[in-house]
Amino acid sequence: MLFMKYVSDKYKGNPHGMIIVPKGASFEDMVSLKGDKEIGDKVNKIIGKLAEENDLKGVIDVADFNDEDRLGKGKELQDRLSKLIGIFQGLDLTNNRADGDDLLGDAYEYLMRHFATESGKSKGQFYTPSEVSRILAKVIGINDDTSQDATVYDPTCGSGGMLIENKNYVEARYGDASRLSFHSQELSGTTWSLCKMNMLFHDIFDAEILQGDTITNPLHIENGELKRFDI
């Protein structure tokens, strides 16, 4: 929902935008559904249309807003989704560029901690705090001799915070990180989707984010061997 609001505010009506928001596939189209008896199914179709237009199938369309087990049935689902849309409707993200913050990563960290605490057991995943990512970005080896078109790799990228902090560090120190290329792999399908969205939140549109187990099935292969990266 946050992704839909963000790209609609930033790219709707922009023929040169990195994300295409086709007719009938914007957050405003969701707003028009408030109170609609078929709101869940129609929200799914709106998201699916944006996903198909931007090669994001399997990324932003994995959530089911018509799931009665999670959202309730009939009037309950209708009211709950209407209120949810109303919450995001109050946000203005037109000029927001994430400003160095790992928005989805922060949300993911909160949810992981919250549900791990609530259930009284670990979920087996640990989000790297942004402070740690910033320190690593500074000591990982980027210096005046680093090529402007260097390759950056994270074998277990999670929601992508480490890649984003490297981009932020290079931009802050050298003013431009546009020639860096970002590559990563992530086991969890849900977290992989978060990373794909998070890259777009931070204007990284050509990152190579692959899904799979890096240890048992590394997917970055070049000439039959493990591919090597600069950073």
CSV table of C-alpha atoms in Angstrom, one decimal, residues 24-110:
chain,number,residue,atom,x,y,z
A,24,GLY,CA,-6.8,2.6,-13.6
A,25,ALA,CA,-3.7,1.5,-11.7
A,26,SER,CA,-3.0,4.4,-9.2
A,27,PHE,CA,-3.6,4.9,-5.5
A,28,GLU,CA,-6.3,7.4,-6.5
A,29,ASP,CA,-8.2,4.5,-8.1
A,30,MET,CA,-8.0,2.7,-4.7
A,31,VAL,CA,-9.4,5.8,-3.0
A,32,SER,CA,-12.4,5.6,-5.3
A,33,LEU,CA,-13.2,2.2,-4.0
A,34,LYS,CA,-13.7,3.2,-0.3
A,35,GLY,CA,-17.0,1.7,0.7
A,36,ASP,CA,-17.2,-0.6,-2.3
A,37,LYS,CA,-18.5,-4.1,-1.6
A,38,GLU,CA,-15.9,-5.6,-3.9
A,39,ILE,CA,-13.0,-3.4,-2.6
A,40,GLY,CA,-10.7,-6.3,-1.9
A,41,ASP,CA,-10.8,-7.9,-5.3
A,42,LYS,CA,-10.6,-4.6,-7.1
A,43,VAL,CA,-7.6,-3.4,-5.0
A,44,ASN,CA,-5.8,-6.7,-6.1
A,45,LYS,CA,-6.6,-5.9,-9.7
A,46,ILE,CA,-5.3,-2.4,-9.5
A,47,ILE,CA,-2.0,-3.6,-8.0
A,48,GLY,CA,-1.8,-6.4,-10.5
A,49,LYS,CA,-2.2,-3.9,-13.4
A,50,LEU,CA,0.7,-1.7,-12.1
A,51,ALA,CA,2.8,-4.9,-11.5
A,52,GLU,CA,2.3,-6.1,-15.0
A,53,GLU,CA,3.1,-2.8,-16.6
A,54,ASN,CA,6.4,-2.5,-14.7
A,55,ASP,CA,7.7,-6.1,-14.6
A,56,LEU,CA,6.9,-6.3,-10.9
A,57,LYS,CA,4.7,-9.4,-11.0
A,58,GLY,CA,5.5,-11.6,-8.0
A,59,VAL,CA,6.9,-8.5,-6.2
A,60,ILE,CA,4.1,-6.0,-5.4
A,61,ASP,CA,1.1,-8.3,-6.1
A,62,VAL,CA,1.9,-11.0,-3.5
A,63,ALA,CA,-0.4,-9.5,-0.8
A,64,ASP,CA,-4.0,-10.6,-1.1
A,65,PHE,CA,-6.3,-7.7,-0.1
A,66,ASN,CA,-9.3,-10.0,-0.5
A,67,ASP,CA,-8.1,-12.6,2.1
A,68,GLU,CA,-11.1,-13.1,4.3
A,69,ASP,CA,-9.1,-15.1,6.9
A,70,ARG,CA,-6.9,-12.1,7.5
A,71,LEU,CA,-9.1,-9.1,6.8
A,72,GLY,CA,-12.6,-10.4,7.7
A,73,LYS,CA,-15.7,-11.0,5.7
A,74,GLY,CA,-18.2,-8.8,4.0
A,75,LYS,CA,-18.7,-5.5,5.8
A,76,GLU,CA,-15.8,-6.1,8.1
A,77,LEU,CA,-13.3,-6.4,5.1
A,78,GLN,CA,-15.0,-3.5,3.3
A,79,ASP,CA,-14.6,-1.2,6.4
A,80,ARG,CA,-11.1,-2.3,7.2
A,81,LEU,CA,-9.7,-1.7,3.7
A,82,SER,CA,-11.5,1.6,3.4
A,83,LYS,CA,-9.9,2.8,6.7
A,84,LEU,CA,-6.5,1.5,5.6
A,85,ILE,CA,-6.7,3.3,2.3
A,86,GLY,CA,-7.8,6.4,4.2
A,87,ILE,CA,-4.7,6.3,6.4
A,88,PHE,CA,-2.3,6.3,3.4
A,89,GLN,CA,-4.5,8.9,1.6
A,90,GLY,CA,-3.4,11.4,4.3
A,91,LEU,CA,0.3,11.0,3.3
A,92,ASP,CA,1.8,13.3,0.7
A,93,LEU,CA,4.9,11.6,-0.8
A,94,THR,CA,5.1,13.8,-3.9
A,95,ASN,CA,8.5,15.3,-3.0
A,96,ASN,CA,9.8,12.4,-0.8
A,97,ARG,CA,12.9,10.7,-2.0
A,98,ALA,CA,13.4,8.6,1.1
A,99,ASP,CA,16.2,11.0,2.0
A,100,GLY,CA,18.7,8.2,3.0
A,101,ASP,CA,16.2,6.4,5.2
A,102,ASP,CA,15.6,2.7,4.7
A,103,LEU,CA,11.8,3.1,4.9
A,104,LEU,CA,10.7,-0.5,4.1
A,105,GLY,CA,13.7,-1.9,6.1
A,106,ASP,CA,12.7,0.1,9.1
A,107,ALA,CA,9.1,-1.1,8.8
A,108,TYR,CA,10.4,-4.7,8.4
A,109,GLU,CA,12.7,-4.4,11.4
A,110,TYR,CA,9.8,-3.1,13.5
